[in-house]
Amino acid sequence: MKMSEKLLTDYLHRRELEISACESALASDDFNFLKRTGHNLKGNGSMYGFPQISEIGKTIEDASSIMDRKTLKEAIHKYQILLTQLNQKQKSTE
Amino acid sequence: MNMQNILLIDDDIEISTAVKESLIPLGISVEQSQNVQQGYAKLLEKTYSMILIDIQLPDGSGFDLYQKILATEQFRNIPVIFLTASEDVGSKISAFSLGAEDYIVKPFHLLELRARIERRMKSKNMGGQINDLYSVGPFTFDLSAQTLKIAGSRQTITLTPREFKILLLLSRSPNQVFSRDDILDKIWGKDIHVTDRTVDAHICYIRKKLENHSKMIRSLPGEGYRMHFQD
């Protein structure tokens, strides 16, 4: 089942907005927020055809559980780069 | 065509957006609640054809909500499918032991979810007005409503989907001995791993509901169970 391009574009746009929320959460040690966000990304990324987002979600969820700031920082950075790439690719298909 | 409606209890808006889009072609609408409290409140407001529940909700466990649903007569026959990001076998066993219709691990393919929902909806004849009765011995099963009447009693007995299937299985072949493994395979399926105790627990619940007729389900130590209609 192929999702509409608009649905995919909107999904990726909402993910971009999430990045700054994740950075703020990390700065304030809000591990609950990060764990929940990671958990949701793990569940929804692949559904939208982006398994890489699910993988990063799992890393964020696991690292939040043990309050591993270093891994979280790296994962959020990786997430940001990935989103930039996915958004560029998505724009080129529109 | 009657519009079917599903209540999705999951705090992830992305899941509900995708599920909504995938079910529109089937004429199924989806409403979302984000937590246990909201979900239960929605159930009180409106009638739903099916409920999808995430196990990990922000204010509690989807299992706790399901137990609340089962304890409420007007909701207990609504089919429930659990959604979870956990592949933990224990969670699956808990879901089926409680009587859930199905269980799907996130991330799932939308086509898979759609097929499972369609199957459950067809099997329940939901939205239809078909009065599908099956009588055997003193029992009359309403296959649509999944309720039971016993000859000589005016009372309608409400069973959970699993209890209904087990009682129907035993009743359709009176005097045939069904081992626990037979019952597990026929009711839960071969690919689901639940323990013998799950069968025993369900039989115990059914007997309680049958009250004076509970002895019709005979236990055969080391063998299993059989239905015995006549003394």
Short mmCIF file of C-alpha atoms in Angstrom, two decimals:
data_model
loop_
_atom_site.label_atom_id
_atom_site.label_comp_id
_atom_site.label_asym_id
_atom_site.label_seq_id
_atom_site.Cartn_x
_atom_site.Cartn_y
_atom_site.Cartn_z
CA MET A 1 0.00 0.00 0.00
CA LYS A 2 1.59 3.25 -1.10
CA MET A 3 0.97 6.33 0.98
CA SER A 4 0.17 9.62 -0.67
CA GLU A 5 3.09 11.96 -1.25
CA LYS A 6 1.36 14.60 0.86
CA LEU A 7 1.12 12.24 3.79
CA LEU A 8 4.84 11.44 3.52
CA THR A 9 5.82 15.10 3.16
CA ASP A 10 3.72 16.06 6.19
CA TYR A 11 5.19 13.19 8.20
CA LEU A 12 8.76 14.30 7.46
CA HIS A 13 7.88 17.91 8.19
CA ARG A 14 6.55 16.95 11.64
CA ARG A 15 9.76 15.02 12.26
CA GLU A 16 11.83 18.13 11.55
CA LEU A 17 9.85 20.04 14.17
CA GLU A 18 10.57 17.20 16.57
CA ILE A 19 14.33 17.64 16.35
CA SER A 20 14.40 20.90 18.33
CA ALA A 21 12.08 19.37 20.94
CA CYS A 22 14.51 16.45 21.29
CA GLU A 23 17.47 18.82 21.66
CA SER A 24 15.64 20.80 24.35
CA ALA A 25 14.68 17.59 26.13
CA LEU A 26 18.30 16.44 26.13
CA ALA A 27 19.47 19.82 27.47
CA SER A 28 16.96 19.59 30.32
CA ASP A 29 17.50 15.85 30.96
CA ASP A 30 13.90 15.08 30.06
CA PHE A 31 14.55 11.40 29.43
CA ASN A 32 10.86 10.52 29.64
CA PHE A 33 10.09 12.71 26.65
CA LEU A 34 13.01 11.27 24.71
CA LYS A 35 12.05 7.72 25.58
CA ARG A 36 8.47 8.29 24.44
CA THR A 37 9.60 10.02 21.25
CA GLY A 38 12.07 7.23 20.48
CA HIS A 39 9.42 4.60 21.19
CA ASN A 40 6.98 6.25 18.79
CA LEU A 41 9.58 6.71 16.06
CA LYS A 42 10.50 3.05 16.36
CA GLY A 43 6.85 2.18 15.77
CA ASN A 44 5.95 4.61 13.01
CA GLY A 45 9.12 5.10 10.90
CA SER A 46 8.90 1.85 8.96
CA MET A 47 5.15 2.22 8.54
CA TYR A 48 5.82 5.33 6.49
CA GLY A 49 8.55 3.56 4.54
CA PHE A 50 11.49 4.94 6.54
CA PRO A 51 13.11 2.04 8.43
CA GLN A 52 16.13 4.23 9.22
CA ILE A 53 13.86 6.42 11.36
CA SER A 54 12.66 3.34 13.24
CA GLU A 55 16.29 2.34 13.88
CA ILE A 56 17.19 5.77 15.26
CA GLY A 57 13.99 5.70 17.33
CA LYS A 58 15.09 2.44 18.93
CA THR A 59 18.53 3.91 19.72
CA ILE A 60 16.92 6.99 21.30
CA GLU A 61 14.48 4.88 23.32
CA ASP A 62 17.20 2.52 24.58
CA ALA A 63 19.67 5.31 25.40
CA SER A 64 16.96 7.27 27.26
CA SER A 65 16.24 4.27 29.44
CA ILE A 66 19.81 4.29 30.74
CA MET A 67 20.20 8.11 30.54
CA ASP A 68 23.08 7.76 28.09
CA ARG A 69 23.53 11.42 27.07
CA LYS A 70 26.43 10.74 24.70
CA THR A 71 24.51 8.19 22.62
CA LEU A 72 21.44 10.42 22.67
CA LYS A 73 23.41 13.40 21.40
CA GLU A 74 24.88 11.33 18.57
CA ALA A 75 21.51 9.78 17.70
CA ILE A 76 19.74 13.16 17.55
CA HIS A 77 22.52 14.51 15.34
CA LYS A 78 22.26 11.47 13.07
CA TYR A 79 18.48 11.90 13.02
CA GLN A 80 18.86 15.51 11.89
CA ILE A 81 21.18 14.56 9.01
CA LEU A 82 18.88 11.72 7.97
CA LEU A 83 15.84 13.99 7.94
CA THR A 84 17.63 16.54 5.78
CA GLN A 85 18.44 13.79 3.27
CA LEU A 86 14.93 12.32 3.34
CA ASN A 87 13.30 15.73 2.93
CA GLN A 88 15.51 16.52 -0.06
CA LYS A 89 14.63 13.20 -1.64
CA GLN A 90 10.94 13.73 -0.92
CA LYS A 91 10.97 17.23 -2.47
CA SER A 92 12.54 15.82 -5.63
CA THR A 93 9.67 13.35 -6.02
CA GLU A 94 6.94 15.99 -5.68
CA MET B 1 -23.13 0.34 3.29
CA ASN B 2 -22.98 0.85 7.03
CA MET B 3 -20.04 2.94 8.16
CA GLN B 4 -17.89 0.94 10.54
CA ASN B 5 -15.95 2.84 13.12
CA ILE B 6 -12.87 1.91 15.03
CA LEU B 7 -11.52 3.43 18.21
CA LEU B 8 -7.73 3.58 18.15
CA ILE B 9 -6.18 4.17 21.56
CA ASP B 10 -2.59 5.18 20.92
CA ASP B 11 -0.77 8.41 21.73
CA ASP B 12 1.16 8.35 18.46
CA ILE B 13 -0.61 10.61 15.98
CA GLU B 14 1.46 9.18 13.12
CA ILE B 15 0.01 5.73 13.67
CA SER B 16 -3.56 7.03 13.64
CA THR B 17 -2.93 9.15 10.54
CA ALA B 18 -1.59 6.13 8.63
CA VAL B 19 -4.30 3.78 9.91
CA LYS B 20 -7.04 6.28 9.03
CA GLU B 21 -5.75 6.65 5.47
CA SER B 22 -5.46 2.91 4.97
CA LEU B 23 -9.01 2.18 6.15
CA ILE B 24 -10.86 4.91 4.24
CA PRO B 25 -11.18 2.70 1.10
CA LEU B 26 -12.96 0.08 3.23
CA GLY B 27 -15.50 2.61 4.48
CA ILE B 28 -14.10 2.41 8.00
CA SER B 29 -13.64 5.55 10.05
CA VAL B 30 -11.05 5.79 12.81
CA GLU B 31 -11.21 7.92 15.93
CA GLN B 32 -8.21 8.32 18.17
CA SER B 33 -7.81 8.59 21.91
CA GLN B 34 -4.39 9.21 23.33
CA ASN B 35 -4.58 7.49 26.69
CA VAL B 36 -6.49 5.05 28.89
CA GLN B 37 -8.69 7.70 30.45
CA GLN B 38 -9.70 9.33 27.16
CA GLY B 39 -10.21 5.95 25.53
CA TYR B 40 -12.61 4.74 28.18
CA ALA B 41 -14.48 8.06 28.09
CA LYS B 42 -14.94 7.70 24.30
CA LEU B 43 -16.32 4.20 24.72
CA LEU B 44 -18.94 5.55 27.09
CA GLU B 45 -19.99 8.18 24.55
CA LYS B 46 -20.31 6.11 21.42
CA THR B 47 -20.58 2.56 20.04
CA TYR B 48 -17.56 1.24 18.15
CA SER B 49 -17.18 -1.78 15.86
CA MET B 50 -13.67 -2.56 17.02
CA ILE B 51 -10.99 -1.25 19.37
CA LEU B 52 -7.26 -1.09 18.67
CA ILE B 53 -5.23 -0.59 21.84
CA ASP B 54 -1.55 0.21 22.23
CA ILE B 55 -0.16 -1.71 25.19
CA GLN B 56 2.12 1.10 26.37
CA LEU B 57 0.00 4.19 26.93
CA PRO B 58 1.16 7.36 28.69
CA ASP B 59 -1.18 6.95 31.67
CA GLY B 60 -1.17 3.18 32.00
CA SER B 61 -1.21 -0.20 30.35
CA GLY B 62 -3.50 -1.15 27.49
CA PHE B 63 -4.03 -4.44 29.34
CA ASP B 64 -5.53 -2.57 32.30
CA LEU B 65 -7.88 -0.77 29.96
CA TYR B 66 -8.84 -4.06 28.32
CA GLN B 67 -9.71 -5.58 31.69
CA LYS B 68 -11.92 -2.59 32.35
CA ILE B 69 -13.58 -3.13 28.98
CA LEU B 70 -14.21 -6.81 29.75
CA ALA B 71 -15.72 -5.87 33.08
CA THR B 72 -18.26 -3.62 31.35
CA GLU B 73 -21.07 -5.65 29.81
CA GLN B 74 -21.84 -3.26 26.95
CA PHE B 75 -18.22 -3.34 25.71
CA ARG B 76 -17.06 -6.87 26.27
CA ASN B 77 -18.12 -8.19 22.88
CA ILE B 78 -16.31 -5.52 20.90
CA PRO B 79 -13.31 -7.17 19.21
CA VAL B 80 -9.97 -5.85 20.44
CA ILE B 81 -6.65 -5.91 18.64
CA PHE B 82 -3.56 -4.95 20.62
CA LEU B 83 -0.85 -2.87 18.98
CA THR B 84 2.61 -2.68 20.45
CA ALA B 85 6.19 -1.86 19.63
CA SER B 86 7.22 -4.71 21.91
CA GLU B 87 8.07 -8.10 20.48
CA ASP B 88 8.06 -9.52 23.97
CA VAL B 89 6.46 -12.96 23.91
CA GLY B 90 5.13 -12.38 27.43
CA SER B 91 3.06 -9.46 26.17
CA LYS B 92 1.57 -11.61 23.43
CA ILE B 93 0.69 -14.35 25.89
CA SER B 94 -0.90 -11.81 28.23
CA ALA B 95 -2.97 -10.37 25.39
CA PHE B 96 -4.33 -13.74 24.30
CA SER B 97 -4.79 -15.00 27.84
CA LEU B 98 -7.05 -12.04 28.51
CA GLY B 99 -9.10 -12.92 25.44
CA ALA B 100 -7.87 -10.41 22.87
CA GLU B 101 -8.80 -11.16 19.27
CA ASP B 102 -5.42 -10.34 17.82
CA TYR B 103 -2.04 -8.75 18.44
CA ILE B 104 0.15 -6.86 15.99
CA VAL B 105 3.71 -5.66 16.47
CA LYS B 106 4.74 -2.18 15.34
CA PRO B 107 6.07 -1.30 12.86
CA PHE B 108 3.46 -3.27 10.96
CA HIS B 109 2.55 -3.12 7.31
CA LEU B 110 -0.73 -1.30 6.81
CA LEU B 111 -1.95 -4.01 4.45
CA GLU B 112 -1.47 -6.56 7.21
CA LEU B 113 -3.43 -4.48 9.70
CA ARG B 114 -6.15 -3.92 7.13
CA ALA B 115 -6.44 -7.64 6.39
CA ARG B 116 -6.66 -8.47 10.09
CA ILE B 117 -9.32 -5.85 10.69
CA GLU B 118 -11.35 -7.01 7.69
CA ARG B 119 -11.19 -10.61 8.86
CA ARG B 120 -12.34 -9.71 12.37
CA MET B 121 -15.15 -7.56 11.06
CA LYS B 122 -16.41 -10.27 8.73
CA SER B 123 -16.25 -12.92 11.42
CA LYS B 124 -18.36 -10.82 13.71
CA ASN B 125 -20.91 -9.86 11.01
CA MET B 126 -20.66 -6.42 12.43
CA GLY B 127 -23.14 -3.86 11.29
CA GLY B 128 -25.44 -6.59 10.03
CA GLN B 129 -28.68 -7.66 11.57
CA ILE B 130 -28.12 -11.36 11.02
CA ASN B 131 -29.43 -13.50 13.83
CA ASP B 132 -27.17 -16.52 13.45
CA LEU B 133 -28.25 -19.18 15.92
CA TYR B 134 -26.74 -22.59 16.50
CA SER B 135 -28.38 -25.04 18.89
CA VAL B 136 -26.82 -28.12 20.39
CA GLY B 137 -27.90 -29.94 23.54
CA PRO B 138 -29.43 -27.38 25.89
CA PHE B 139 -27.29 -24.58 24.42
CA THR B 140 -28.30 -22.01 21.83
CA PHE B 141 -25.35 -19.99 20.60
CA ASP B 142 -25.92 -16.62 18.97
CA LEU B 143 -22.94 -16.57 16.61
CA SER B 144 -23.36 -12.90 15.78
CA ALA B 145 -23.73 -11.55 19.29
CA GLN B 146 -21.48 -14.26 20.75
CA THR B 147 -23.93 -14.95 23.53
CA LEU B 148 -25.39 -18.14 24.89
CA LYS B 149 -28.82 -19.20 26.08
CA ILE B 150 -29.49 -22.37 28.01
CA ALA B 151 -32.78 -24.22 27.67
CA GLY B 152 -34.99 -23.57 30.67
CA SER B 153 -33.28 -20.32 31.54
CA ARG B 154 -34.25 -16.83 30.40
CA GLN B 155 -30.79 -15.52 31.09
CA THR B 156 -28.43 -14.63 28.23
CA ILE B 157 -24.84 -15.48 29.06
CA THR B 158 -22.19 -13.19 27.68
CA LEU B 159 -18.85 -14.80 26.94
CA THR B 160 -15.55 -13.32 25.83
CA PRO B 161 -14.59 -14.19 22.22
CA ARG B 162 -12.18 -16.94 23.38
CA GLU B 163 -14.61 -18.40 25.89
CA PHE B 164 -17.30 -18.46 23.22
CA LYS B 165 -15.04 -20.29 20.76
CA ILE B 166 -13.94 -22.86 23.34
CA LEU B 167 -17.49 -23.62 24.45
CA LEU B 168 -18.65 -23.87 20.84
CA LEU B 169 -15.75 -26.21 20.01
CA LEU B 170 -16.59 -28.57 22.87
CA SER B 171 -20.34 -28.39 22.23
CA ARG B 172 -20.10 -29.15 18.53
CA SER B 173 -18.58 -32.54 19.29
CA PRO B 174 -20.19 -33.78 22.49
CA ASN B 175 -18.29 -36.56 24.25
CA GLN B 176 -15.20 -35.99 22.13
CA VAL B 177 -12.14 -35.46 24.28
CA PHE B 178 -10.13 -32.37 23.41
CA SER B 179 -6.63 -32.22 24.84
CA ARG B 180 -5.33 -28.86 25.98
CA ASP B 181 -3.05 -28.86 22.94
CA ASP B 182 -6.06 -29.46 20.65
CA ILE B 183 -7.83 -26.50 22.20
CA LEU B 184 -4.74 -24.30 22.00
CA ASP B 185 -4.24 -25.16 18.31
CA LYS B 186 -7.87 -24.70 17.34
CA ILE B 187 -8.58 -21.54 19.31
CA TRP B 188 -5.26 -19.73 19.53
CA GLY B 189 -3.59 -21.18 16.43
CA LYS B 190 -0.35 -23.08 16.06
CA ASP B 191 1.90 -20.04 15.81
CA ILE B 192 0.89 -18.61 19.16
CA HIS B 193 2.63 -19.88 22.25
CA VAL B 194 0.45 -19.91 25.32
CA THR B 195 0.56 -22.35 28.19
CA ASP B 196 -1.82 -25.16 29.15
CA ARG B 197 -2.81 -23.09 32.15
CA THR B 198 -4.37 -20.55 29.80
CA VAL B 199 -6.85 -23.21 28.63
CA ASP B 200 -7.59 -24.23 32.23
CA ALA B 201 -8.18 -20.61 33.20
CA HIS B 202 -10.63 -20.11 30.33
CA ILE B 203 -12.50 -23.33 31.19
CA CYS B 204 -12.74 -22.13 34.77
CA TYR B 205 -14.26 -18.79 33.63
CA ILE B 206 -16.74 -20.60 31.34
CA ARG B 207 -17.83 -22.94 34.14
CA LYS B 208 -18.47 -20.00 36.43
CA LYS B 209 -20.71 -18.44 33.78
CA LEU B 210 -22.57 -21.70 33.19
CA GLU B 211 -23.38 -21.87 36.92
CA ASN B 212 -25.65 -24.93 37.45
CA HIS B 213 -24.63 -26.37 34.09
CA SER B 214 -20.90 -26.13 34.76
CA LYS B 215 -20.58 -29.89 35.23
CA MET B 216 -21.37 -30.42 31.56
CA ILE B 217 -17.74 -29.61 30.88
CA ARG B 218 -15.96 -32.68 32.16
CA SER B 219 -12.26 -32.70 33.04
CA LEU B 220 -10.38 -35.86 32.24
CA PRO B 221 -7.11 -35.86 34.19
CA GLY B 222 -4.15 -36.17 31.88
CA GLU B 223 -6.40 -36.10 28.81
CA GLY B 224 -8.28 -32.83 28.54
CA TYR B 225 -11.91 -31.78 28.40
CA ARG B 226 -15.13 -33.03 26.88
CA MET B 227 -18.73 -31.84 26.74
CA HIS B 228 -21.27 -34.10 28.38
CA PHE B 229 -24.90 -33.11 27.76
CA GLN B 230 -26.77 -36.03 29.28
CA ASP B 231 -26.58 -37.75 32.63
#
